[in-house]
Structures are given as C-alpha cells and as structure tokens.
Coordinates of C-alpha atoms in Angstrom, one line a residue:
Chain A
M1 CA 0.0 -0.1 0.0
A2 CA 1.2 3.6 -0.5
A3 CA 1.9 5.5 2.5
I4 CA 2.3 8.9 0.6
V5 CA 0.5 9.7 -2.6
L6 CA 0.6 13.1 -4.2
T7 CA -1.7 13.9 -6.8
N8 CA -1.3 16.9 -9.2
V9 CA 0.2 19.1 -6.8
S10 CA 1.2 22.7 -7.8
K11 CA 2.6 25.3 -5.6
D12 CA 2.9 29.1 -6.7
W13 CA 4.9 31.6 -4.8
G14 CA 3.3 35.0 -6.2
E15 CA 3.2 34.9 -9.8
T16 CA 6.0 31.8 -10.2
R17 CA 5.0 28.3 -10.3
V18 CA 7.8 26.4 -8.5
L19 CA 5.8 22.9 -8.5
D20 CA 3.7 21.9 -11.6
E21 CA 1.2 19.1 -11.5
V22 CA 3.7 17.0 -9.4
S23 CA 2.5 13.0 -8.8
F24 CA 4.1 10.4 -7.3
A25 CA 3.5 7.6 -4.7
A26 CA 5.6 6.4 -2.0
E27 CA 5.3 2.6 -1.0
A28 CA 4.9 2.1 2.7
G29 CA 8.5 1.1 4.5
S30 CA 10.2 2.5 1.3
L31 CA 12.7 5.1 1.1
V32 CA 12.0 7.6 -1.7
V33 CA 14.8 10.2 -2.5
L34 CA 13.8 13.5 -4.2
L35 CA 16.6 14.6 -6.2
G36 CA 17.5 17.5 -8.2
P37 CA 19.7 20.8 -8.5
S38 CA 19.0 23.8 -6.6
G39 CA 15.7 25.3 -7.3
C40 CA 13.9 22.3 -8.7
G41 CA 11.0 22.3 -6.2
K42 CA 12.4 19.4 -4.2
S43 CA 12.2 21.0 -0.8
T44 CA 9.2 22.7 -1.6
T45 CA 7.5 19.1 -2.1
L46 CA 8.8 18.2 1.3
R47 CA 7.5 21.1 3.0
L48 CA 4.1 20.7 1.4
I49 CA 4.1 16.9 2.7
A50 CA 4.8 18.2 6.1
G51 CA 2.5 20.8 6.0
L52 CA 4.8 23.8 6.7
D53 CA 3.3 25.2 3.3
Q54 CA 0.2 25.1 1.5
V55 CA -0.6 23.5 -1.8
T56 CA -1.7 25.8 -4.6
A57 CA -3.8 23.0 -6.0
G58 CA -3.9 19.4 -5.9
R59 CA -3.9 16.5 -3.2
I60 CA -1.7 15.0 -0.4
A61 CA -2.8 11.8 1.0
I62 CA -0.9 10.3 4.0
D63 CA -2.0 6.4 4.8
G64 CA -5.0 6.8 2.8
R65 CA -5.9 9.7 4.7
D66 CA -6.5 13.1 2.7
V67 CA -3.9 15.6 4.8
T68 CA -4.3 18.5 2.3
G69 CA -5.7 20.8 4.5
L70 CA -4.4 19.5 8.0
P71 CA -2.2 21.5 10.1
P72 CA 1.4 19.8 10.4
A73 CA 1.0 18.3 13.7
R74 CA -1.9 16.3 12.5
R75 CA -0.3 14.8 9.9
R76 CA 1.6 12.5 11.9
V77 CA 5.1 12.9 10.0
A78 CA 8.6 13.7 11.6
M79 CA 10.8 15.5 9.8
V80 CA 14.8 16.1 10.2
F81 CA 15.9 19.6 8.9
Q82 CA 19.0 20.9 7.1
S83 CA 19.9 22.8 10.0
Y84 CA 18.5 20.0 12.3
A85 CA 16.5 22.8 14.1
L86 CA 17.7 21.6 17.7
F87 CA 16.5 23.8 20.3
P88 CA 19.5 25.2 21.7
H89 CA 18.7 25.6 25.4
L90 CA 17.6 22.1 26.1
S91 CA 19.7 19.2 26.5
V92 CA 19.8 16.3 24.2
R93 CA 17.2 14.5 26.3
E94 CA 14.7 17.5 26.5
N95 CA 15.3 18.1 22.6
I96 CA 14.5 14.3 21.8
V97 CA 11.4 14.1 24.1
F98 CA 10.1 17.4 23.0
G99 CA 7.2 16.1 21.3
L100 CA 6.4 13.5 23.2
K101 CA 6.0 16.3 26.1
A102 CA 4.1 18.5 24.0
R103 CA 1.6 15.7 23.0
S104 CA 1.4 14.9 26.8
V105 CA 2.9 11.3 26.4
P106 CA 2.8 9.7 30.1
A107 CA 6.5 9.9 31.8
A108 CA 7.1 6.0 31.5
E109 CA 6.5 5.9 28.0
R110 CA 8.4 8.8 27.2
E111 CA 11.8 7.1 29.1
R112 CA 10.9 4.3 27.1
R113 CA 11.2 5.8 23.8
L114 CA 13.9 8.0 24.6
A115 CA 15.8 4.9 25.9
R116 CA 15.3 3.0 23.2
A117 CA 16.2 6.1 20.6
A118 CA 19.4 6.6 22.5
D119 CA 20.3 2.6 22.1
V120 CA 19.8 2.9 18.5
L121 CA 21.8 6.4 18.0
G122 CA 23.9 5.5 20.7
L123 CA 23.3 8.7 22.5
A124 CA 23.3 7.3 25.7
Q125 CA 26.5 8.8 27.2
L126 CA 25.4 12.6 25.7
L127 CA 21.8 12.8 26.9
D128 CA 22.6 15.8 29.3
R129 CA 24.8 17.7 26.7
K130 CA 23.3 20.8 25.2
P131 CA 23.3 20.7 21.5
S132 CA 26.3 23.5 21.0
Q133 CA 28.6 21.0 23.0
L134 CA 27.7 18.3 20.1
S135 CA 29.7 17.4 16.9
G136 CA 28.3 17.8 13.5
G137 CA 27.4 14.2 13.4
Q138 CA 26.0 14.1 17.0
Q139 CA 23.7 16.8 16.3
Q140 CA 22.4 15.3 13.4
R141 CA 21.7 11.7 15.6
V142 CA 19.6 14.1 18.1
A143 CA 17.7 15.3 15.2
L144 CA 17.1 11.5 14.0
G145 CA 16.2 10.8 17.5
R146 CA 13.2 13.2 17.8
A147 CA 12.0 11.8 14.5
I148 CA 12.2 8.0 15.8
V149 CA 10.7 9.0 19.2
A150 CA 7.5 10.2 17.7
E151 CA 7.0 7.0 16.3
S152 CA 5.5 8.3 13.0
P153 CA 5.1 6.0 10.0
V154 CA 6.2 8.8 7.8
C155 CA 9.8 10.6 8.2
L156 CA 10.8 13.1 6.0
M157 CA 14.6 14.4 5.5
D158 CA 15.4 17.5 4.2
E159 CA 19.2 17.5 3.1
P160 CA 20.0 15.9 6.3
L161 CA 23.8 15.2 5.3
S162 CA 24.8 18.4 3.5
N163 CA 26.3 20.1 6.7
L164 CA 28.3 17.0 7.3
D165 CA 32.0 16.2 6.0
A166 CA 32.4 13.9 3.4
Q167 CA 33.6 11.1 5.6
L168 CA 30.7 11.4 8.1
R169 CA 28.3 11.5 5.3
G170 CA 29.1 8.3 3.9
E171 CA 28.8 6.6 7.6
M172 CA 25.6 8.4 8.2
R173 CA 24.2 7.7 4.9
R174 CA 24.6 3.6 5.7
E175 CA 23.4 4.3 9.2
I176 CA 20.4 6.5 8.3
R177 CA 19.4 3.5 5.5
A178 CA 19.7 1.1 7.9
L179 CA 17.9 2.5 10.6
Q180 CA 14.8 3.3 7.9
Q181 CA 14.6 -0.4 7.4
R182 CA 15.1 -1.5 10.9
L183 CA 12.2 0.4 11.9
G184 CA 10.4 -0.1 8.7
M185 CA 9.6 4.1 8.4
T186 CA 8.5 5.2 4.9
M187 CA 11.1 7.9 4.3
I188 CA 11.1 10.7 1.9
Y189 CA 14.9 12.2 1.7
V190 CA 15.8 15.2 -0.1
T191 CA 18.9 15.7 -1.5
H192 CA 21.0 17.1 -4.5
D193 CA 23.3 14.6 -4.2
Q194 CA 23.0 11.6 -6.6
V195 CA 25.2 9.6 -4.7
E196 CA 23.1 9.7 -1.9
A197 CA 19.9 9.1 -3.8
M198 CA 21.8 6.2 -5.8
T199 CA 23.0 4.1 -2.8
M200 CA 20.3 4.8 -0.3
A201 CA 16.9 4.9 -2.5
D202 CA 14.6 2.3 -3.4
R203 CA 13.2 4.8 -5.7
V204 CA 14.5 8.2 -7.0
I205 CA 12.7 11.0 -7.9
L206 CA 14.5 13.6 -10.0
M207 CA 13.4 16.8 -10.6
D208 CA 13.9 19.6 -12.6
R209 CA 12.2 23.1 -12.7
G210 CA 9.3 22.1 -10.7
R211 CA 8.5 18.8 -12.7
I212 CA 9.3 15.1 -12.6
A213 CA 12.0 14.4 -14.8
Q214 CA 12.0 10.8 -13.8
N215 CA 10.4 8.4 -11.3
G216 CA 12.1 4.9 -11.0
P217 CA 14.7 2.7 -9.2
P218 CA 18.4 3.9 -9.3
E219 CA 19.3 1.6 -11.7
E220 CA 16.7 2.5 -14.1
L221 CA 17.8 6.0 -13.8
Y222 CA 21.6 5.0 -14.7
A223 CA 20.5 2.4 -17.5
R224 CA 17.6 4.1 -18.7
P225 CA 17.6 7.9 -18.6
R226 CA 14.3 9.5 -19.6
T227 CA 15.7 12.7 -20.5
A228 CA 18.9 14.3 -21.3
F229 CA 18.6 16.1 -18.1
A230 CA 18.3 12.8 -16.3
A231 CA 21.4 11.3 -18.4
R232 CA 23.4 14.3 -17.3
F233 CA 22.4 14.6 -13.8
I234 CA 23.3 10.8 -12.6
G235 CA 26.4 9.1 -12.6
T236 CA 29.7 9.9 -11.2
P237 CA 31.0 11.2 -13.6
P238 CA 27.7 12.2 -15.6
M239 CA 27.0 10.8 -18.8
N240 CA 28.4 12.3 -22.1
V241 CA 25.6 14.1 -23.9
V242 CA 26.5 15.6 -27.3
P243 CA 25.0 16.3 -30.7
A244 CA 25.6 12.9 -32.9
D245 CA 26.1 14.3 -36.1
P246 CA 29.3 16.1 -35.9
L247 CA 30.8 12.7 -34.6
G248 CA 30.0 10.8 -37.6
V249 CA 28.1 7.9 -35.8
T250 CA 25.6 5.8 -37.1
A251 CA 22.4 7.4 -35.4
P252 CA 18.6 6.6 -35.7
R253 CA 17.9 9.6 -37.2
P254 CA 20.1 12.9 -37.9
G255 CA 19.7 15.8 -35.3
L256 CA 19.7 13.5 -32.2
L257 CA 21.5 14.2 -28.9
L258 CA 23.8 11.0 -28.5
G259 CA 24.4 10.0 -24.6
I260 CA 27.2 7.8 -23.6
R261 CA 28.6 7.0 -20.2
P262 CA 32.2 7.3 -19.5
E263 CA 32.4 4.3 -17.9
A264 CA 31.2 2.6 -21.5
I265 CA 34.0 4.2 -23.6
A266 CA 37.1 2.3 -24.4
I267 CA 40.1 4.1 -25.5
G268 CA 42.1 2.3 -28.2
T269 CA 43.2 1.8 -31.7
E270 CA 39.5 1.8 -33.2
G271 CA 36.4 4.1 -33.4
I272 CA 36.2 8.1 -33.4
P273 CA 39.6 10.0 -33.5
A274 CA 40.1 12.0 -30.5
T275 CA 42.8 14.1 -28.5
V276 CA 43.5 14.0 -24.9
R277 CA 42.8 17.1 -22.8
N278 CA 43.6 16.3 -19.6
V279 CA 44.0 13.4 -17.1
E280 CA 42.4 13.2 -13.6
Y281 CA 43.9 10.2 -11.7
L282 CA 41.5 9.1 -9.2
G283 CA 43.0 6.0 -7.7
A284 CA 41.0 3.0 -8.8
D285 CA 40.4 4.6 -12.3
S286 CA 41.4 7.8 -14.0
L287 CA 39.1 10.5 -15.8
I288 CA 40.3 11.4 -19.3
E289 CA 39.0 14.5 -20.7
T290 CA 39.0 14.4 -24.6
E291 CA 38.0 16.3 -27.5
A292 CA 36.3 14.9 -30.5
A293 CA 35.0 16.9 -33.5
G294 CA 35.2 19.9 -31.2
Q295 CA 32.9 18.2 -28.7
T296 CA 34.4 17.3 -24.9
I297 CA 33.8 14.0 -24.2
F298 CA 34.7 12.2 -21.1
A299 CA 35.9 8.6 -20.7
K300 CA 37.1 6.5 -17.5
A301 CA 40.1 4.1 -17.6
D302 CA 40.8 1.7 -15.0
G303 CA 43.8 2.4 -12.8
K304 CA 46.5 5.2 -13.6
S305 CA 46.0 6.3 -17.3
E306 CA 49.5 6.5 -18.8
L307 CA 47.8 9.1 -21.7
S308 CA 49.3 12.5 -21.8
P309 CA 47.3 16.1 -22.6
G310 CA 47.6 16.4 -26.6
A311 CA 48.1 12.4 -27.2
A312 CA 45.7 11.1 -29.8
V313 CA 43.6 8.2 -29.1
R314 CA 40.3 6.7 -30.6
L315 CA 37.1 6.2 -28.7
A316 CA 34.9 3.2 -29.1
W317 CA 31.6 2.0 -27.6
A318 CA 28.9 -0.5 -28.2
E319 CA 25.9 0.0 -29.9
T320 CA 23.9 -0.9 -26.8
D321 CA 25.4 1.6 -24.5
C322 CA 24.2 4.1 -27.0
H323 CA 21.4 6.4 -25.4
W324 CA 19.3 8.7 -27.8
F325 CA 17.6 11.7 -27.1
D326 CA 15.7 14.5 -29.2
T327 CA 17.5 17.7 -29.4
E328 CA 14.3 19.3 -29.2
T329 CA 12.5 18.0 -26.4
G330 CA 15.6 16.0 -24.7
E331 CA 13.1 13.0 -24.5
R332 CA 14.4 9.7 -24.7
L333 CA 13.6 8.4 -28.5
Chain B
M28 CA 59.2 45.0 20.8
T29 CA 59.9 43.6 24.4
R30 CA 57.4 42.6 27.0
V31 CA 57.5 46.0 28.7
N32 CA 57.5 48.1 25.7
A33 CA 54.3 46.3 24.8
H34 CA 52.8 47.0 28.0
V35 CA 53.9 50.6 27.9
A36 CA 52.5 51.0 24.3
G37 CA 49.1 49.5 25.6
W38 CA 48.9 52.2 28.5
L39 CA 49.6 54.7 26.3
L40 CA 47.0 53.6 24.1
L41 CA 44.1 53.6 27.0
L42 CA 45.7 56.7 28.6
P43 CA 43.2 59.3 26.7
A44 CA 40.2 57.3 27.3
V45 CA 41.2 56.5 30.9
A46 CA 42.0 60.2 31.5
F47 CA 38.4 61.3 30.6
L48 CA 36.7 58.8 32.3
A49 CA 38.9 59.7 35.2
L50 CA 38.0 63.3 35.1
F51 CA 34.1 63.2 34.6
T52 CA 33.3 59.9 35.6
H53 CA 35.6 58.4 38.5
W54 CA 36.7 61.5 40.4
P55 CA 33.1 63.3 40.5
A56 CA 32.1 59.9 42.2
V57 CA 34.7 59.7 44.5
A58 CA 34.3 63.9 45.0
T59 CA 30.6 63.2 45.8
L60 CA 31.5 60.4 48.5
I61 CA 34.2 62.8 49.8
D62 CA 31.3 66.1 49.8
S63 CA 28.6 63.5 51.5
F64 CA 30.8 63.4 54.9
H65 CA 31.4 67.2 54.8
S66 CA 28.9 70.3 55.6
T67 CA 27.6 72.6 52.6
P68 CA 30.0 75.4 52.0
R69 CA 28.0 78.9 52.2
G70 CA 29.7 82.4 51.6
R71 CA 32.7 82.8 53.9
R72 CA 32.3 79.3 55.6
P73 CA 34.0 76.6 53.9
A74 CA 33.0 72.7 53.8
A75 CA 33.6 71.0 57.3
F76 CA 34.1 67.7 58.0
V77 CA 31.0 66.4 59.8
G78 CA 31.2 62.6 59.6
P79 CA 28.1 60.9 58.9
D80 CA 26.1 63.7 59.8
N81 CA 24.2 64.2 56.2
Y82 CA 23.4 60.1 56.6
A83 CA 21.8 60.9 60.0
V84 CA 19.8 63.6 58.6
M85 CA 18.7 61.4 55.9
I86 CA 17.2 58.8 58.2
D87 CA 15.0 61.4 59.8
D88 CA 14.0 63.1 56.4
P89 CA 10.5 62.1 55.7
V90 CA 10.6 63.5 52.2
F91 CA 13.7 61.0 51.3
W92 CA 11.7 58.0 52.6
Q93 CA 8.6 59.0 50.4
S94 CA 11.1 59.5 47.4
V95 CA 12.3 56.2 48.2
S96 CA 8.9 54.4 48.6
N97 CA 7.4 56.4 45.6
N98 CA 11.0 55.2 43.3
L99 CA 10.0 51.5 44.2
W100 CA 6.7 51.7 43.5
F101 CA 7.3 53.4 40.2
A102 CA 9.7 50.7 39.6
V103 CA 7.5 47.9 40.4
G104 CA 4.6 49.8 38.1
T105 CA 6.8 50.4 35.2
I106 CA 9.2 47.6 34.7
P107 CA 6.9 44.3 34.7
V108 CA 4.5 46.1 32.4
S109 CA 6.6 47.5 29.9
I110 CA 8.7 44.3 29.6
A111 CA 5.5 42.2 29.2
L112 CA 4.3 45.0 26.9
A113 CA 7.4 45.0 24.8
I114 CA 7.6 41.3 24.5
L115 CA 3.9 41.2 23.3
M116 CA 4.3 43.9 20.7
A117 CA 7.4 42.3 19.6
L118 CA 6.0 38.9 18.9
W119 CA 2.8 40.7 17.3
V120 CA 5.0 42.7 14.7
N121 CA 7.3 39.8 14.2
D122 CA 4.8 37.8 12.5
R123 CA 4.1 38.5 8.9
L124 CA 1.0 40.9 8.8
A125 CA 0.1 43.7 6.4
G126 CA 1.8 47.1 7.0
R127 CA 3.8 46.0 9.7
T128 CA 6.8 48.4 9.2
W129 CA 4.2 51.1 10.1
L130 CA 3.5 49.2 13.1
R131 CA 7.0 49.0 14.3
T132 CA 7.3 52.8 13.6
A133 CA 4.4 53.5 15.5
Y134 CA 5.7 51.4 18.5
F135 CA 9.1 53.0 18.4
T136 CA 7.8 56.6 18.2
P137 CA 7.5 57.5 21.7
T138 CA 11.3 56.6 22.3
V139 CA 12.6 58.9 19.7
L140 CA 10.3 62.0 20.8
P141 CA 12.0 64.3 23.2
M142 CA 11.0 63.9 26.6
I143 CA 10.1 67.2 27.1
A144 CA 7.5 67.3 24.4
V145 CA 6.3 63.5 25.7
A146 CA 5.5 65.2 29.3
N147 CA 3.7 68.1 27.6
I148 CA 1.3 65.9 25.7
W149 CA 0.5 64.0 28.3
L150 CA 0.0 67.1 30.4
F151 CA -2.4 67.8 28.1
F152 CA -4.0 64.3 28.4
Y153 CA -4.4 64.7 32.2
T154 CA -5.8 68.4 32.1
P155 CA -9.0 68.6 34.2
Q156 CA -11.8 69.6 32.5
Y157 CA -11.1 69.6 28.8
G158 CA -8.1 67.3 29.0
L159 CA -8.5 64.1 26.4
L160 CA -8.9 61.7 29.4
E161 CA -11.3 64.0 31.0
Q162 CA -13.4 64.2 27.8
V163 CA -13.5 60.6 27.2
T164 CA -14.4 59.7 30.7
G165 CA -16.9 62.7 30.5
L166 CA -18.7 61.0 27.8
F167 CA -19.9 58.0 29.9
G168 CA -20.7 60.5 32.4
A169 CA -17.9 60.1 35.1
P170 CA -17.3 63.1 37.4
S171 CA -14.2 65.4 36.6
H172 CA -11.3 64.2 38.2
N173 CA -7.7 66.2 38.7
W174 CA -5.4 63.1 37.6
L175 CA -2.3 64.7 38.3
G176 CA -3.3 67.0 41.0
T177 CA -4.6 64.2 43.4
P178 CA -2.0 62.4 45.4
D179 CA -3.8 59.2 45.0
T180 CA -3.7 59.3 41.3
A181 CA -0.7 61.1 40.2
L182 CA 2.1 58.6 40.6
A183 CA 0.0 56.1 38.6
C184 CA -0.6 58.7 35.9
V185 CA 3.5 59.2 35.7
I186 CA 4.1 55.7 35.5
V187 CA 1.6 55.4 32.7
V188 CA 3.5 57.7 30.4
A189 CA 6.7 55.9 31.3
I190 CA 5.5 52.6 30.3
W191 CA 4.3 54.2 27.2
K192 CA 7.6 55.6 26.6
E193 CA 9.7 52.5 27.6
A194 CA 7.7 49.5 26.2
G195 CA 8.6 50.6 22.3
F196 CA 12.1 50.9 23.0
F197 CA 12.4 47.6 24.8
M198 CA 10.5 45.9 21.8
I199 CA 12.9 47.0 19.5
F200 CA 15.3 44.6 21.6
Y201 CA 12.8 41.7 21.6
L202 CA 12.1 42.0 17.8
A203 CA 16.1 41.5 17.1
A204 CA 16.2 38.8 19.5
L205 CA 13.2 37.4 18.0
Q206 CA 14.7 37.6 14.5
Q207 CA 17.9 35.6 15.8
I208 CA 15.3 32.4 16.3
P209 CA 15.7 30.4 13.0
P210 CA 12.2 29.9 11.6
S211 CA 13.0 25.9 11.4
L212 CA 12.8 26.0 15.1
A213 CA 9.2 27.0 15.1
E214 CA 8.5 24.6 12.0
A215 CA 10.1 21.8 14.0
A216 CA 7.9 22.5 17.0
A217 CA 4.7 22.5 15.0
L218 CA 5.6 19.3 13.4
E219 CA 6.1 17.7 16.8
G220 CA 2.7 18.8 17.7
A221 CA 3.7 22.1 20.1
S222 CA 0.8 24.6 20.2
R223 CA 1.7 28.3 20.0
G224 CA 1.4 28.7 23.5
Y225 CA 3.7 25.6 24.1
Y226 CA 6.3 26.8 21.7
L227 CA 6.4 30.5 23.0
R228 CA 6.4 28.8 26.7
R229 CA 9.4 26.3 26.3
I230 CA 11.3 27.8 23.5
V231 CA 11.0 31.1 22.6
L232 CA 10.5 32.7 25.9
P233 CA 13.9 31.0 27.4
L234 CA 15.7 32.1 24.2
L235 CA 14.7 35.7 25.2
M236 CA 16.4 35.5 28.3
P237 CA 19.4 37.1 27.7
T238 CA 17.7 40.1 26.0
T239 CA 15.5 39.9 29.2
M240 CA 18.1 40.3 31.3
F241 CA 19.7 43.2 29.3
V242 CA 16.3 45.2 29.2
L243 CA 15.8 44.4 33.2
I244 CA 19.0 46.0 33.9
N245 CA 18.2 49.0 31.7
A246 CA 14.7 49.5 32.9
V247 CA 15.6 49.3 36.5
I248 CA 18.5 52.2 35.6
N249 CA 16.1 54.0 33.7
A250 CA 13.4 53.9 36.7
F251 CA 16.0 55.4 39.4
R252 CA 17.2 57.8 36.7
M253 CA 13.4 59.2 36.0
V254 CA 13.5 63.0 36.4
D255 CA 12.4 65.2 33.4
H256 CA 8.9 64.0 33.0
I257 CA 8.7 64.6 36.9
I258 CA 10.0 68.0 36.4
V259 CA 7.8 69.0 33.3
M260 CA 4.3 67.4 34.8
T261 CA 4.2 67.5 38.6
R262 CA 7.2 68.8 39.9
G263 CA 7.1 66.0 42.4
G264 CA 3.9 67.4 43.6
P265 CA 1.3 67.0 45.0
D266 CA 2.5 66.8 48.3
N267 CA 5.6 65.1 47.0
A268 CA 3.6 61.9 46.0
T269 CA 5.5 61.9 42.8
S270 CA 9.0 62.8 44.2
L271 CA 11.3 60.2 43.1
L272 CA 15.2 59.8 44.3
L273 CA 16.6 61.9 41.5
F274 CA 14.3 64.4 41.7
Y275 CA 14.4 64.9 45.2
I276 CA 18.2 65.0 44.8
Y277 CA 17.9 67.5 42.0
E278 CA 15.9 69.8 44.3
V279 CA 18.3 69.6 47.4
G280 CA 21.3 70.3 45.0
F281 CA 19.9 72.8 42.7
K282 CA 17.0 74.4 44.1
F283 CA 18.0 74.3 48.1
W284 CA 21.4 74.6 47.0
D285 CA 22.2 72.2 49.8
T286 CA 24.9 70.1 48.2
A287 CA 26.4 68.2 50.8
Y288 CA 23.2 66.5 51.5
A289 CA 22.6 66.1 47.9
A290 CA 26.0 64.6 47.6
A291 CA 24.7 61.9 50.7
L292 CA 21.7 61.4 48.7
T293 CA 23.6 60.7 45.6
M294 CA 25.6 57.6 47.3
V295 CA 22.4 56.2 47.9
L296 CA 21.3 56.0 44.8
V297 CA 24.7 54.7 43.4
V298 CA 24.7 52.0 46.3
V299 CA 20.9 51.0 44.9
L300 CA 22.0 50.7 41.3
G301 CA 25.3 49.0 41.8
A302 CA 23.5 46.5 44.1
V303 CA 20.7 45.8 41.6
A304 CA 22.8 45.4 38.8
L305 CA 25.5 43.2 40.8
A306 CA 22.2 40.9 42.0
Q307 CA 20.7 40.8 38.4
Y308 CA 24.0 39.8 37.0
L309 CA 24.6 36.9 39.7
F310 CA 21.2 35.5 39.6
L311 CA 19.9 35.9 36.5
E312 CA 23.4 34.7 34.8
R313 CA 22.6 31.2 36.2
R314 CA 18.9 30.7 34.7
T315 CA 20.0 32.4 31.2
H316 CA 20.7 30.5 28.2
Y317 CA 23.8 32.0 25.7
Q318 CA 24.1 30.2 22.4

C-alpha cells in the first residue's frame, strides 16, 4: 500500500509556479529520494507533505488519509531539518522528548522511547549535553532521535547530510538507510547529491524546474535515463550528452543527442579520433577528458592512465551503450 | 618590541580614554563620596568634616523616605508591565502581517520623541475639564477628576507615561532577538505537535532570556534615573506624591543648594543601582541560556 500519495500537486509563490502538477506515490516502508539541482522544487515538495506550506492545487494523502488541509501536527509525520532545528537551550534528552511532552505522552512511555532511541543512535552518554557541545554528526543523531521517538510512520528528511564532512556523510548515509529499514519507516529524503540518491533509495524521483523528470528505481535512472537532463544528472562523472552528427556515428536519425557513459567508452586503436586534453587520476581509475570533433567527451580508464595531454586516441563503444535523445525536447527516443 | 615596551604602549593607548573617564566619571563619584561627609560650604564658611551627619539627617527626613517608597512603586509599576508589553508587541510585529513596518514605527515613536515634548502631550491628556482623558470619561458621565493634582492618582499617571515611553524601546531589543531565532525551530515544534503557546513558553521565552536580562537592567536603571517627566508634569507634587529619588536629589542640590546633603543622597542612589546590577548579573546569569 502506498503510504504517501501526491496527486497533481502545484505550488505558486506569487506569480511563479515552483511546482507544476507533481504526482507520485511512496510505498509503505520504502525510501524515496527526491533528487534535483537547487531550485527544482524538491524541498518545496517536502514542505508541502509536512504541511509547513500549503498547496496551491492538488491533493496529498498519507496512509490513505487526505491531509491536504491539515496542520503539520495532525499529519503524523516526523521531519529532520537541514539545520537540524535543535533547541539550543535544551539538553539532548529534552530535545528528543520535546514532541512527546508537547503531546502529553506519559512519563514512563516517554522514558521507554527515549531509551530506545538513545540506544539505537548511540546517544546514551550525551543525553545531558546541550546541542552546542555536540559535533555535527552527533547533532544529526539527535535530530534523528527526535524523529524516531515520535514513532510516526512517515519520516521526512531535508538534505540531512549536507552540513557534514564527506567521511561522516558516508557513514550516516548507511546508518540512516539501516535505521529506516530496521524501523520500517516510510522515508522521503531530499538531496541534491546523486550519490546519496543512488546508494540509499528504493525509488528516485528526479526533479527539474518544478516537474518530475524521472521516477524509478536507481538502476533504471542509471540504465535508461528518460531525458537528457536525467542522463546528465546521474552518474559520477555524469553521462556525456553531445550532438551526434559532428561525430559521424550511425544514428537512428539525424539531429539527435547521443548519450554515452564515460565508463562505457573504450580508449584504443579503433573508433572516433580524439585528442586528450586532461587526465585526472582518481585512484581506482582515471578520468580522461578528450576532445572529438570540437566536443568534450569524458572517458574512464581503469587504474592510472599513461596518456598525457595532447595525445591522439580513438574512442569506441558498443551500440547497446548508446542513449539517444531528441535535441528539441530532450526526451529519450 | 620587548614585553615591557608592549605594556607601556598598551597603557599609552588607553591613556586618553582613561583620563577622560577618570576626570568626568570616577573623580566626580569619589568627590561626591567625600562631599557627603562634609557640610555644605556657604559664603565665607568653607566645608567642614561632619562625619555621618548628612546620613543621620537622611534617616530622619520624611521626604527622602517618601521618595524612596515612590521610586520603588514606580519601578514595580513600570518594569514588569513595560517588559510584558514589549514582548507582546515584538511577537506581534514579528509576524507576517500587512503594514508591519508602520506598526513597528508607531511603537517606536515614543522613544524618539523628546522627553519634554512627550511630557507636555501627556500633561494635556491629564488636564482637568478639557484634557483628553477627561473628555473620554466625561462621555460616560464620570465625574471630573484632577488626575495629576490628586496624590492618590498622580504617581499612577506618571507610571503610565513611563510605560508608554519605555515599552516601544524595549520592543526593539526583543524584535532583534526574535529575528535571531531560526524559523526552522518553530516549524520543528509545529511538526512535533507543540501548540503556539507551548512553543512560546518552552522555546521562545527561554531563548529571549539574555535579552530580558539586558532589558531588565536597563529598566531598573531608567526607573531610578527618571527625572524629566517629573519636572515637566508634577514637580514632585502634589505633596511629594510623585517625588522620585533623582528628582529629590535635584531639588536638594540645585533648588535648596544643600550640596553636601545632595551628595549623601546621591551615594544612596549609586549604592542602590550598583546592588541591583550586581544581583541581576549574579542570579539571572545562571538561569540564562547563551548560545
């Protein structure tokens, strides 16, 4: 059963339409990532689900209940904010049970839930500290704790890892995913980081300028991007999307965009002639920037590449690795 | 530069400020203390050391005690009400509402107006027969009342003016503090099921505590520094009903020219203010959250 269903949701800020007829469903117990560049409407979508902003048009249902007109408190959702939104004058303990006190949950029940959350998140030693005495990662855990003790079936996350350093981000990513699966929460997770989206999500909803560009499991977004935008957004490094005609490759029809992933390109003695512009050594592999027929194409090679800038090479790829997009609409053929 | 040289340079840099502070603040304070143990010099008779005589006179001076009591009532009457009003107004104009800039300006206007002008406006409000207050109460058929001329109501009238003047000023500090609170805190609280009142009580008011302490100290100091309204509106009357400490000091010092006694009275004021500031720092600091 779908836990969260958005039907034709639109949002206007004054004259500007920031969200245009967005519809999607999140299955109960799944982790859905809203992915996209800044200003694409992903955070707005989350705030509409939370009830912090009101929709201009459309309906939002949570657990089969229409919540479109309900205030945030009655939607039974928990939320983790990008800034964590911890109360600076309250201890970790008071921060976590704040909502339970506000809802007059009995003290014994409160203690039970607090103990469980502290145990799950490893916060037991920190309960009497103030947020300012915690590291970024610990503050993040407190914010998670506040979401867990609410025992809401739905948890919303607004770029929760963007204030952490890269190392910690990787750890928290796995931890949040494990937590979500263990507690069986339905989670909507907003991020602009496609690595987070690919590694955590059951389903990725890629947004672009207030619309859904693609909605599918991560492997589908990677293997079959529905638009040139999706192709350029997913993957590290992203897919090469270039006009096909100047390259002289066989295309289904003229005037198309060719999409080809850097990892699908073989550098060798056959294929399209190109010149090496730059080589970035990444450890396990190297990223080679080449120029072919005046266009920049990235290729990936295993290990440390011996190529140096200026070298003449040839680029080849399998027919099955080609993605074709319409130049005008950007749609996949 | 050697360590010694650095110290010398440091002191030299401080010297101008220290010199002026000493000349205009510290020396007068010490001189006042010394004067309070001497008699007032008159004509060809220089000041003589009289020990605690001035303080002994003070203890037997009924006008002094009335001024102290008036001043305490003035403080009790103005401080809590003006702080409460300031918080309410700040909360209100911090909301997204149409014309809030005008509202903020309106609340702040009393602070910008010159005290003398303000006092004269209120003097008109309180005037018997044709004053604004009389005209309004007259509409309801209430009997005429000389608000400032009756000992029972005069102090209350002065208190109202002070509240009107102070609340807008304090509001600015609360407004600044409110704008420091990230909106996500309110949103998080709303999601957690906290009502507006609960959020206000558990989150906003505690976060405003540093501001409250600052405002409180200022309010207490202002309460004991009040003199201009009194001079314009009542001159301490009727029958010393509105005589506050500083006004009494002014009268003794510059009307009766009993400067030695005025110096002794000033010492009382200094001690009171110092003690209040110290107590507030010591007690409130513990219960105040600083980010």
